[in-house]
PDB file of C-alpha atoms and ligand atoms in Angstrom:
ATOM      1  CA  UNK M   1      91.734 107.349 126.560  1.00 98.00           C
ATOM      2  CA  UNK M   2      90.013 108.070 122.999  1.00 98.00           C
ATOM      3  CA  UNK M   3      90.994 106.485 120.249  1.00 98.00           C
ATOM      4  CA  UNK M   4      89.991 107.119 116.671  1.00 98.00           C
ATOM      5  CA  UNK M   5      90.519 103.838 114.194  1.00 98.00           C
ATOM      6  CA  UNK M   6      91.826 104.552 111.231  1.00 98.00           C
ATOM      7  CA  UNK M   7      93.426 101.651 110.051  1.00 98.00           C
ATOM      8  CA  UNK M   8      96.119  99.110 111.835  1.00 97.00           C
ATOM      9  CA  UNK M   9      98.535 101.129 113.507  1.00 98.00           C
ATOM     10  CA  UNK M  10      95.788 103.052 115.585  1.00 98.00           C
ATOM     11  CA  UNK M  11      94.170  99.318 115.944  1.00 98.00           C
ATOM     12  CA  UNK M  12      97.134  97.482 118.112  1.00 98.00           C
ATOM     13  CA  UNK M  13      97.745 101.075 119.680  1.00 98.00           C
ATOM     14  CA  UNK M  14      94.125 100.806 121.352  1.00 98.00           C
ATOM     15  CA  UNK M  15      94.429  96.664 121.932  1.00 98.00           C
ATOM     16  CA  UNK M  16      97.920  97.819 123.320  1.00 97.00           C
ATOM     17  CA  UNK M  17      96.503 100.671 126.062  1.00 97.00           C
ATOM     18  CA  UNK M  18      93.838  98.483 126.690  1.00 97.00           C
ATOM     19  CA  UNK M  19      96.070  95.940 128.617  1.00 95.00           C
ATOM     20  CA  UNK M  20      96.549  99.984 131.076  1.00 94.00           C
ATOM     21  CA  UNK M  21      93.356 101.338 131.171  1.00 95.00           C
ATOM     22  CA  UNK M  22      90.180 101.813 129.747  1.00 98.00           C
ATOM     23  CA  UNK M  23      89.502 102.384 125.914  1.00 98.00           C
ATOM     24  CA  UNK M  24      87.203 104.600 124.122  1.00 98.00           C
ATOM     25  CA  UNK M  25      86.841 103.819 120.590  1.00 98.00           C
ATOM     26  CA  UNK M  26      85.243 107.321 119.263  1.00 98.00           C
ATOM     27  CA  UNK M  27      85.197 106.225 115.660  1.00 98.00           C
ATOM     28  CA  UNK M  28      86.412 104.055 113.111  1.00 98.00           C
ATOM     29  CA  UNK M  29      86.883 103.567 109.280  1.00 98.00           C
ATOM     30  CA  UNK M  30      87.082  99.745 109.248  1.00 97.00           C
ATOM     31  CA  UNK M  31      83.592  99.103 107.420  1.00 96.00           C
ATOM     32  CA  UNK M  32      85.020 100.832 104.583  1.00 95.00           C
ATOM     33  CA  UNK M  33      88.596  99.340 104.655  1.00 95.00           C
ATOM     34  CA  UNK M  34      90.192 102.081 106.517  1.00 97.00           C
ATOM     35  CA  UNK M  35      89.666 104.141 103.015  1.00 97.00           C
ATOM     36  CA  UNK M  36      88.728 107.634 104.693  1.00 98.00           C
ATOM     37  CA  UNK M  37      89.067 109.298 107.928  1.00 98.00           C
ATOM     38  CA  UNK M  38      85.798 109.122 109.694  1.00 98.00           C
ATOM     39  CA  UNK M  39      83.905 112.054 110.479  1.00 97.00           C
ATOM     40  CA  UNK M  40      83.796 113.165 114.612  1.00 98.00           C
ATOM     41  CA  UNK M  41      80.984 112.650 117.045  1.00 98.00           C
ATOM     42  CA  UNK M  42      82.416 115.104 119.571  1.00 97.00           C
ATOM     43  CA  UNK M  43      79.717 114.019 121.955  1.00 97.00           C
ATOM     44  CA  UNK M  44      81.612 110.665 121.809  1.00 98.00           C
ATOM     45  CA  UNK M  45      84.598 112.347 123.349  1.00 98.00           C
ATOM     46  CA  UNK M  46      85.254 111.394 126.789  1.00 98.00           C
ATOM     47  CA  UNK M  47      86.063 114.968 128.687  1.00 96.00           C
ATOM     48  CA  UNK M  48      87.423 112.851 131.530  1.00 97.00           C
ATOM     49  CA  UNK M  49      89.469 111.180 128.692  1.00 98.00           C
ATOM     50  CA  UNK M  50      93.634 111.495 129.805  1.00 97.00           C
ATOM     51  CA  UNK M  51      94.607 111.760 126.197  1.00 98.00           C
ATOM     52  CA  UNK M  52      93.312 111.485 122.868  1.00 98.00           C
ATOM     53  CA  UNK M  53      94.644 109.325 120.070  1.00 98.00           C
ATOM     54  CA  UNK M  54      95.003 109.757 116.408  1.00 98.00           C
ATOM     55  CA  UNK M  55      97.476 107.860 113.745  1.00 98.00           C
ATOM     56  CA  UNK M  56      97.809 111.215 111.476  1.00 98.00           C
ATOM     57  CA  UNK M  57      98.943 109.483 108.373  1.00 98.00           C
ATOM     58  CA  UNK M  58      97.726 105.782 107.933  1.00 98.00           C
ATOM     59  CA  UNK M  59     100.545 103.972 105.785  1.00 97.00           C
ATOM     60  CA  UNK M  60      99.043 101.132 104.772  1.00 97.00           C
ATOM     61  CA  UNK M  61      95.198 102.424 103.343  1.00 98.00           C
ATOM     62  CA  UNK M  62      96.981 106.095 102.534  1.00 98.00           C
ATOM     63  CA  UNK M  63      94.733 108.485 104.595  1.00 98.00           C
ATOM     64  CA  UNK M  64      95.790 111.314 106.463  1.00 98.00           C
ATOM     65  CA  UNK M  65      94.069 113.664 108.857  1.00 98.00           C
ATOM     66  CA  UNK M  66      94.046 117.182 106.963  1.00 97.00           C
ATOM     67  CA  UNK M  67      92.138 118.646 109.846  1.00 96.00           C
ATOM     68  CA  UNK M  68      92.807 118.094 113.660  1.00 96.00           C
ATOM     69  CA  UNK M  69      90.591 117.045 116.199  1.00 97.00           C
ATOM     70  CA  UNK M  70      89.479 119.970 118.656  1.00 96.00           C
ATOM     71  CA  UNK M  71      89.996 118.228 121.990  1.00 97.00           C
ATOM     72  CA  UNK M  72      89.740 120.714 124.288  1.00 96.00           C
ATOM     73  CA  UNK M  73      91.272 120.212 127.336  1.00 96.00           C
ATOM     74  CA  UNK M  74      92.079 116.578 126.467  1.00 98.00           C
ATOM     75  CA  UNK M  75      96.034 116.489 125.620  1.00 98.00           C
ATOM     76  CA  UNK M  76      95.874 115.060 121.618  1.00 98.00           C
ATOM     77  CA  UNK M  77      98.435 112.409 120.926  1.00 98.00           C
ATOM     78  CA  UNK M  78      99.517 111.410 117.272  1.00 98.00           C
ATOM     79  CA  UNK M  79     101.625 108.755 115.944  1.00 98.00           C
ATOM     80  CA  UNK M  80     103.376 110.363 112.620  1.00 98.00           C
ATOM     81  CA  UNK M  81     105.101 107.611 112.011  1.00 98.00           C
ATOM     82  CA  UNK M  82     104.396 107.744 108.268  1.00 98.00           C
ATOM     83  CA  UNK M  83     104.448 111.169 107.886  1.00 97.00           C
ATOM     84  CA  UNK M  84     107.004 113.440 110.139  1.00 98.00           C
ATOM     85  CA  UNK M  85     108.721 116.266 108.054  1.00 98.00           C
ATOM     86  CA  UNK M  86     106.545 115.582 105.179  1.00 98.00           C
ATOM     87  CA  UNK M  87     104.717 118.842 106.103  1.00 98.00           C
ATOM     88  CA  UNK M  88     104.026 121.485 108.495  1.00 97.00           C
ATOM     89  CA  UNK M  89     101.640 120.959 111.041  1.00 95.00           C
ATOM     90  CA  UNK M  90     101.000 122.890 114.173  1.00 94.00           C
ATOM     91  CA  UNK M  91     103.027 121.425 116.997  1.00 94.00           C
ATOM     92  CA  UNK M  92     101.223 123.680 119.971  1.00 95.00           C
ATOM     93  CA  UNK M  93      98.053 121.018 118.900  1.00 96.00           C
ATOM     94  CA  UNK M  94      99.668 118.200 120.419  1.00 98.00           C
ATOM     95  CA  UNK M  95     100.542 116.438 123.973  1.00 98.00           C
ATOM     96  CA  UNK M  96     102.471 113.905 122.447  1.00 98.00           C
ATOM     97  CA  UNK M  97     103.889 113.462 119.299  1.00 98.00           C
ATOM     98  CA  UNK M  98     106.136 110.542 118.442  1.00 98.00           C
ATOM     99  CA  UNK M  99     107.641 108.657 115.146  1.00 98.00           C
ATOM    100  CA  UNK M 100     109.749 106.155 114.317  1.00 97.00           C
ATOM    101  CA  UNK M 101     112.497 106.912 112.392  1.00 95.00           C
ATOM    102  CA  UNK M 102     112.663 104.340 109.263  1.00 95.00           C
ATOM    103  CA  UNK M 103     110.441 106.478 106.872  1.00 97.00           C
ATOM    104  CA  UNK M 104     111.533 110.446 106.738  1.00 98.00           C
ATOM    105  CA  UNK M 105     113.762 110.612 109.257  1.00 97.00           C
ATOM    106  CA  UNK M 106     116.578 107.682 109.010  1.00 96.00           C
ATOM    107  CA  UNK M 107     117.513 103.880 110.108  1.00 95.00           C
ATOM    108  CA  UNK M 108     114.917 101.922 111.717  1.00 95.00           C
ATOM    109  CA  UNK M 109     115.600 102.074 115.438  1.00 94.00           C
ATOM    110  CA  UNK M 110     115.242 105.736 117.054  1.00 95.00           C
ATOM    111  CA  UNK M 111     111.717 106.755 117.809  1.00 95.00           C
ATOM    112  CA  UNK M 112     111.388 110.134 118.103  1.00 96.00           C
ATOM    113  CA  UNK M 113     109.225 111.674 121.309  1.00 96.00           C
ATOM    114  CA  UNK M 114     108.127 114.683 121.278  1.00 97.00           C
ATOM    115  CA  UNK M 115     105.907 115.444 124.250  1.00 97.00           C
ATOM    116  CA  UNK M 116     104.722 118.780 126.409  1.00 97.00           C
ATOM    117  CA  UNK M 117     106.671 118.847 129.642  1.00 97.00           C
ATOM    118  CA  UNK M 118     103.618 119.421 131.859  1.00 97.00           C
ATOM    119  CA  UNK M 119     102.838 115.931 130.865  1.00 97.00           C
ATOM    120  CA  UNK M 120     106.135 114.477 131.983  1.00 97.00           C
ATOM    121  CA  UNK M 121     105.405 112.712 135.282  1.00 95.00           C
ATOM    122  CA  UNK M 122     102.489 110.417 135.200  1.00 93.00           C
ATOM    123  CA  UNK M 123     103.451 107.265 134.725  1.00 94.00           C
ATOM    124  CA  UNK M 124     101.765 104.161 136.437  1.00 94.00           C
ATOM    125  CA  UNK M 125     104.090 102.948 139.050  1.00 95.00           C
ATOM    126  CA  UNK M 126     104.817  99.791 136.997  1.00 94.00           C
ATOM    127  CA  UNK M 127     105.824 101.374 133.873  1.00 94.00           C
ATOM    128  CA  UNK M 128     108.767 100.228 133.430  1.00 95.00           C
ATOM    129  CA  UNK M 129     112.039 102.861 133.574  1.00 96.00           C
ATOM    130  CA  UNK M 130     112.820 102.195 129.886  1.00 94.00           C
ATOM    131  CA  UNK M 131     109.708 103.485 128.569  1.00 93.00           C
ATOM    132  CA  UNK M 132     109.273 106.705 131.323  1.00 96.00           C
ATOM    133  CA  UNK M 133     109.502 109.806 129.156  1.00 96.00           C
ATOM    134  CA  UNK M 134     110.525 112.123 132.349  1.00 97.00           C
ATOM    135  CA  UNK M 135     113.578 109.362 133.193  1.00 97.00           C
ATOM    136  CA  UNK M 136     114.385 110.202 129.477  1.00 97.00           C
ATOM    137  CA  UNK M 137     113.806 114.248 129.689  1.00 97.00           C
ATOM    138  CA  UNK M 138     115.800 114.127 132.653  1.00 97.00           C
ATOM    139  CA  UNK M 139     118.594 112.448 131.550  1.00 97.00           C
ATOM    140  CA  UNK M 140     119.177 114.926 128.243  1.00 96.00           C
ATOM    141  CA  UNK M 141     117.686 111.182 126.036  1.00 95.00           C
ATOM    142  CA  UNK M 142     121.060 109.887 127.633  1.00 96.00           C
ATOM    143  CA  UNK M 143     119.571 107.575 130.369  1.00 96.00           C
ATOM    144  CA  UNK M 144     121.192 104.265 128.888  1.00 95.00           C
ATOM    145  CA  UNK M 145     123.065 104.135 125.873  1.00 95.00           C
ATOM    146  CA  UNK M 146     120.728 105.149 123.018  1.00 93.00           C
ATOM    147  CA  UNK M 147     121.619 103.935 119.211  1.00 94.00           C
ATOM    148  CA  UNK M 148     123.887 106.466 118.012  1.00 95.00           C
ATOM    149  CA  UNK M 149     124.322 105.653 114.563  1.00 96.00           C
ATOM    150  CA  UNK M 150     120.857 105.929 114.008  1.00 96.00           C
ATOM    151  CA  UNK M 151     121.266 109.260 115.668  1.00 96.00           C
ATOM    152  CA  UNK M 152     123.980 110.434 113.983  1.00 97.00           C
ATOM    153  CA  UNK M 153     122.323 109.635 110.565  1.00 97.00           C
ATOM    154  CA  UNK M 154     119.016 111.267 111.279  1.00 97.00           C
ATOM    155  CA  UNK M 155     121.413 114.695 112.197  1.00 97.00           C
ATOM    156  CA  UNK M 156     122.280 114.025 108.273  1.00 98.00           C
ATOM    157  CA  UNK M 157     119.133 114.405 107.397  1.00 98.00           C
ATOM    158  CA  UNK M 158     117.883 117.333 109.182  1.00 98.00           C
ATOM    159  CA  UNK M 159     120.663 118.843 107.864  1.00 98.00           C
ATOM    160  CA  UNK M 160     119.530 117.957 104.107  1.00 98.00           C
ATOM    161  CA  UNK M 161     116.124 119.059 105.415  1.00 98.00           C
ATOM    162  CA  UNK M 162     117.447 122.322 106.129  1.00 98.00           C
ATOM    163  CA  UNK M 163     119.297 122.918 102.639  1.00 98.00           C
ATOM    164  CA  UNK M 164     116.193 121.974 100.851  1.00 97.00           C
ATOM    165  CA  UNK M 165     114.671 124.531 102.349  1.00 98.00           C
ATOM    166  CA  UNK M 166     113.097 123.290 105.771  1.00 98.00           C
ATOM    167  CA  UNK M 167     109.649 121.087 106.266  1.00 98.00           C
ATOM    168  CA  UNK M 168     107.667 124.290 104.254  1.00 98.00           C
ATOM    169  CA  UNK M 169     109.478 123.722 101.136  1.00 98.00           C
ATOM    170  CA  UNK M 170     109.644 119.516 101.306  1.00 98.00           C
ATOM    171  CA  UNK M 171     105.721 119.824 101.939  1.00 98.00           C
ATOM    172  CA  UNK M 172     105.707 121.906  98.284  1.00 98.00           C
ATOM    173  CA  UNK M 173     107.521 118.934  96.931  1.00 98.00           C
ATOM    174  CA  UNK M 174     105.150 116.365  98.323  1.00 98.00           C
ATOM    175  CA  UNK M 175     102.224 117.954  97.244  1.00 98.00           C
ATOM    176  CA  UNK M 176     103.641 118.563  93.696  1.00 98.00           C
ATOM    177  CA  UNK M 177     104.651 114.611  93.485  1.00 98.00           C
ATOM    178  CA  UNK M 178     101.098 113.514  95.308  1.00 98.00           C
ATOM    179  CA  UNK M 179      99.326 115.832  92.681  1.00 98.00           C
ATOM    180  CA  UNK M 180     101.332 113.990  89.547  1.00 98.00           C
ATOM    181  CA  UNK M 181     100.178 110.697  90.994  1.00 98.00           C
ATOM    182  CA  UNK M 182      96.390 111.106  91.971  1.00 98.00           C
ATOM    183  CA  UNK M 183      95.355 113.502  88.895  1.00 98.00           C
ATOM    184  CA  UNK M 184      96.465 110.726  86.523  1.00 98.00           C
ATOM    185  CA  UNK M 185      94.815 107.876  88.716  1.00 98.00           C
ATOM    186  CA  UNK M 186      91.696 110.557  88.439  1.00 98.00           C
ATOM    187  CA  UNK M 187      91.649 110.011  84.378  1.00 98.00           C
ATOM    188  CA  UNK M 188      93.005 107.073  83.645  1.00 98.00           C
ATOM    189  CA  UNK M 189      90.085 104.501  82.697  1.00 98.00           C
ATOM    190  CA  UNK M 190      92.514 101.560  84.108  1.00 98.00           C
ATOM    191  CA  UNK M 191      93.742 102.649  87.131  1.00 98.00           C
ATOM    192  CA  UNK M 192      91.579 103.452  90.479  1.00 97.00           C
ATOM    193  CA  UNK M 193      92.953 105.290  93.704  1.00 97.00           C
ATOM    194  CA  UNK M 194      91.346 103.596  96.914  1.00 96.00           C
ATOM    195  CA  UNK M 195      91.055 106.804  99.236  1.00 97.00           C
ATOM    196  CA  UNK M 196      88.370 109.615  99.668  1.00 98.00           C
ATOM    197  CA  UNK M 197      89.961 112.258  97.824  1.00 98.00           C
ATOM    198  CA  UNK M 198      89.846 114.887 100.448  1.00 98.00           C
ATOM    199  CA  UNK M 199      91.734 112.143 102.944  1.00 98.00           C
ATOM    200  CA  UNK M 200      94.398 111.332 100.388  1.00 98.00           C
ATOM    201  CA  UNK M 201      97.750 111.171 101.978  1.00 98.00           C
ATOM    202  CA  UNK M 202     100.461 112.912 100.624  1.00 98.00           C
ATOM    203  CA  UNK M 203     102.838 109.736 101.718  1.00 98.00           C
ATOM    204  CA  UNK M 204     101.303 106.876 100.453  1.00 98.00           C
ATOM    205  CA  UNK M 205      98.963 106.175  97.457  1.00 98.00           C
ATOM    206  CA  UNK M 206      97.197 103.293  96.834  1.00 98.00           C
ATOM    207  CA  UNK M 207      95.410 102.498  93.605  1.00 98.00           C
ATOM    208  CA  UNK M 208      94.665  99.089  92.086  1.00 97.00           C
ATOM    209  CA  UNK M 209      93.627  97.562  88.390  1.00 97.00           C
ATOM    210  CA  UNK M 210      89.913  95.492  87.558  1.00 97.00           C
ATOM    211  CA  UNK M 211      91.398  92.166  88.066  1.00 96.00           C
ATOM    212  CA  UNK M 212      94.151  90.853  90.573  1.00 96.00           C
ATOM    213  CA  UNK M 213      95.625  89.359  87.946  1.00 97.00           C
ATOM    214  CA  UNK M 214      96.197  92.914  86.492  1.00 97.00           C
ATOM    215  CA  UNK M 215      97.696  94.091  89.426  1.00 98.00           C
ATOM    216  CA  UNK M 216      99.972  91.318  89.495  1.00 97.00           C
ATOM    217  CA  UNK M 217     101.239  91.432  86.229  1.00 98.00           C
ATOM    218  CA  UNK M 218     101.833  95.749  86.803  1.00 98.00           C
ATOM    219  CA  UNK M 219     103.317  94.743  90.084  1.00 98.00           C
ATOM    220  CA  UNK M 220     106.038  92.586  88.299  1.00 98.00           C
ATOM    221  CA  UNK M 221     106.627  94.167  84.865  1.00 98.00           C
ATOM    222  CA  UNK M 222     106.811  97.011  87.354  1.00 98.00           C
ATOM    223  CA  UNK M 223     109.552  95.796  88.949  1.00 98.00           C
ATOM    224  CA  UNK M 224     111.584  94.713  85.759  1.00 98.00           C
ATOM    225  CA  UNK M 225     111.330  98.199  84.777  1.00 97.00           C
ATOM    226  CA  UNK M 226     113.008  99.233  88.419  1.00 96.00           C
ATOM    227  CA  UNK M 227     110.011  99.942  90.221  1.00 97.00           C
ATOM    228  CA  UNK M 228     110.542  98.716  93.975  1.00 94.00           C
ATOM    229  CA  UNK M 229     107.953  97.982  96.590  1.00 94.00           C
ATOM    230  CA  UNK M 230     105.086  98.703  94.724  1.00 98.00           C
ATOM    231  CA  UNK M 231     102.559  95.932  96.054  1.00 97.00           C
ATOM    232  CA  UNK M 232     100.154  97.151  98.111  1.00 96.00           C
ATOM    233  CA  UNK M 233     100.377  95.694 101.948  1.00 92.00           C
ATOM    234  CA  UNK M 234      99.000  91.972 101.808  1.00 87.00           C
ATOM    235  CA  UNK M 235      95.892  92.992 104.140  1.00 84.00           C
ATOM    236  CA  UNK M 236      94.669  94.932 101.077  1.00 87.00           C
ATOM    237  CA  UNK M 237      96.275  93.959  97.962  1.00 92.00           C
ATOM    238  CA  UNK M 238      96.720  96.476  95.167  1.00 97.00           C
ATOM    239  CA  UNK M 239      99.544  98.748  94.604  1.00 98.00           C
ATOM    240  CA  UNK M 240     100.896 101.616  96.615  1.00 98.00           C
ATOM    241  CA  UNK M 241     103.142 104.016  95.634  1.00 98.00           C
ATOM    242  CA  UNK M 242     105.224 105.369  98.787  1.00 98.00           C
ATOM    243  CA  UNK M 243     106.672 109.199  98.112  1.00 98.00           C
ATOM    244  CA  UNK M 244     108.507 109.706 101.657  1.00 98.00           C
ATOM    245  CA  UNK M 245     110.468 112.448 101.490  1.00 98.00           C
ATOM    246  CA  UNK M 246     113.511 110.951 100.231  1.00 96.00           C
ATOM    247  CA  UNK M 247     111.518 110.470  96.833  1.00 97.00           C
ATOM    248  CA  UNK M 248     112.428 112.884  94.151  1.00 97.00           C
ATOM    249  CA  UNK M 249     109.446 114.714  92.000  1.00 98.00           C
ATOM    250  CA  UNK M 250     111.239 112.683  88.668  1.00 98.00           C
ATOM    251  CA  UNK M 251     110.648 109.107  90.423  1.00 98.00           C
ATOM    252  CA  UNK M 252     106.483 109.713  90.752  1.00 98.00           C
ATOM    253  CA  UNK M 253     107.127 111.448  86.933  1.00 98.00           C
ATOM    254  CA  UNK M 254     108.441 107.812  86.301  1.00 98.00           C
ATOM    255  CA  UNK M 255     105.969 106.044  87.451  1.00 98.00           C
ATOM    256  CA  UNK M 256     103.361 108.189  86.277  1.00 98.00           C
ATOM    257  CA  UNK M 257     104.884 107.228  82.634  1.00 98.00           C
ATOM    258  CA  UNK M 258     105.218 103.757  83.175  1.00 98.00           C
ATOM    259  CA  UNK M 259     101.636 103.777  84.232  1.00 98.00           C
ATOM    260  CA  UNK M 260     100.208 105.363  81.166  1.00 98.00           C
ATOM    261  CA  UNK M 261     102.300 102.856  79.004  1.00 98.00           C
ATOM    262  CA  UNK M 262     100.674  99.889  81.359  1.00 98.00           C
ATOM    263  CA  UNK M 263      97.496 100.981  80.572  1.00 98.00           C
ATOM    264  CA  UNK M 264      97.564 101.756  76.810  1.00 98.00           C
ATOM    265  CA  UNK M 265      99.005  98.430  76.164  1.00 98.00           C
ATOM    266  CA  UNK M 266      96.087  96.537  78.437  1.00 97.00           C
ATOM    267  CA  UNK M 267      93.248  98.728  78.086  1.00 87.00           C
TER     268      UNK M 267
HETATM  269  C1  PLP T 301     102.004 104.966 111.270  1.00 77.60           C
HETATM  270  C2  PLP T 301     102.831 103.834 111.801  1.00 77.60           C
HETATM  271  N1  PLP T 301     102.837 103.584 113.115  1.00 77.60           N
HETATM  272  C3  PLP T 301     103.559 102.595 113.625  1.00 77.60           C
HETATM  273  C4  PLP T 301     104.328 101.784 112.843  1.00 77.60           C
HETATM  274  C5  PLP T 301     105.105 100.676 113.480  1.00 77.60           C
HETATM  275  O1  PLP T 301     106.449 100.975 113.461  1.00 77.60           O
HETATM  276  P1  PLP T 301     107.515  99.906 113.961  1.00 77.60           P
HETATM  277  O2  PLP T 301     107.516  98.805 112.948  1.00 77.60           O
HETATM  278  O3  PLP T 301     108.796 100.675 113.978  1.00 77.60           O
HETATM  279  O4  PLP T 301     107.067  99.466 115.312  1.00 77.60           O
HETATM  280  C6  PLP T 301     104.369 101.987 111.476  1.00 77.60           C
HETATM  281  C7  PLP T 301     105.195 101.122 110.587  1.00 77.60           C
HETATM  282  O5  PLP T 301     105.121 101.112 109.400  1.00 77.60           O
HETATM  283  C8  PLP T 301     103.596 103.041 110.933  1.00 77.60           C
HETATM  284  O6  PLP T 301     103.591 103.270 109.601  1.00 77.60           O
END
């Protein structure tokens, strides 16, 4: 299989196939701390390849892939994870799709598969039942007793989806919120986003100050003002503002705000 490495999610998902098969690493972003999404060799590409593997938004160093791979033949697989709802994409692209549920979707605890059902089928004889997507096709997602609550909430949500308009009008929202956020880390003399602009995720934003001990002390004045969660991951350090869906346009309006005071009073 092909892999592209864009940052640690896409990292343990190659060390992870590698314990079934054979590995192709086609590129990778980790010279540069994961901060773009690297450009395509496509005589890298395996044609013989049985899938190939992208992490389409990178939570942690807040990339996404704004083009897809052309694969050919080669059935594309994507973990959107981070990023599921947030906007449209073209689902005829993929092979396999799949996300966990804890960031635009509901409670941690469902995954959601979405996969092409001329794919269904080839499994390694020792893969075990649980994780056999055809046992799970077959069996209407009903093959042992799945976690219903989780379900039932993430039916709440498509339904909010749905009154706010569907995917095409929450994608307007995220754009509008990423926009407040990166064009005022794009003047401010203070503040620095990390990402290549044109790989900027829509999801995730991270930016730091000059000096960690900046960062620390926006990171906890931050927080007395109400601002949650706002530490970057501790692999990078920084900040990072998350804008999952659930995020209205006035929180990143906020935050923009409290930003602007941050840096008048420490410029
Ligand atoms: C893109 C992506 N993939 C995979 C994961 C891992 O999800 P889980 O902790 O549910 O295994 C995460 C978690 O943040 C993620 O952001």
């Amino acid at each position: 299989a092909d892999y592209v490495i864009t940052g640690q999610w896409a990292k343990k998902a190659a060390a992870e196939a590698e314990r079934y098969g054979k590995v192709n690493i086609v590129a990778s972003s980790a010279d540069s701390t994961f901060d773009h999404i690297p450009t395509l060799d496509p005589s890298k590409f395996d044609p013989e390849a049985d899938y190939f593997y992208i992490t389409l938004n990178n939570t942690i160093y807040g990339t996404r892939w704004t083009e897809l791979p052309d694969t050919g033949n080669v059935p594309l697989v994507g973990d959107m994870s981070s990023s599921i709802l947030s906007q449209e994409i073209d689902i005829t692209k993929f092979g396999l799709l799949y996300a966990g549920a804890q960031k635009n979707l509901g409670p941690a605890g469902v995954t959601v598969v979405i996969v092409r059902e001329d794919l269904l089928g080839n499994a390694m004889d020792f893969t075990p039942t649980m994780l056999r997507y055809d046992i799970h096709a077959e069996n209407n997602s009903l093959y042992n007793t799945p976690p219903t609550y989780g379900i039932y909430f993430m039916g709440l949500v498509f339904d909010w989806v749905k009154r706010q308009g569907g995917v095409a009008a929450l994608q307007k929202i995220n754009e509008r919120k990423a926009a407040i956020l990166y064009d005022f880390l794009d003047q401010s003399e203070l503040f620095r986003g990390t990402v290549v602009k044109k790989d900027r995720s829509l999801m995730n934003a991270p930016f730091v100050l000059p000096t960690k001990e900046l960062d620390e002390k926006f990171i906890k004045e931050a927080k007395e003002h109400g601002f949650e969660n706002l530490k970057g991951h501790r692999t990078v350090g920084g900040m990072r503002a998350s804008m999952y869906n659930a995020m209205p346009i006035e929180g990143v309006e906020k935050l923009v705000e409290f930003m602007k005071k941050f840096e008048m009073e420490n410029k």
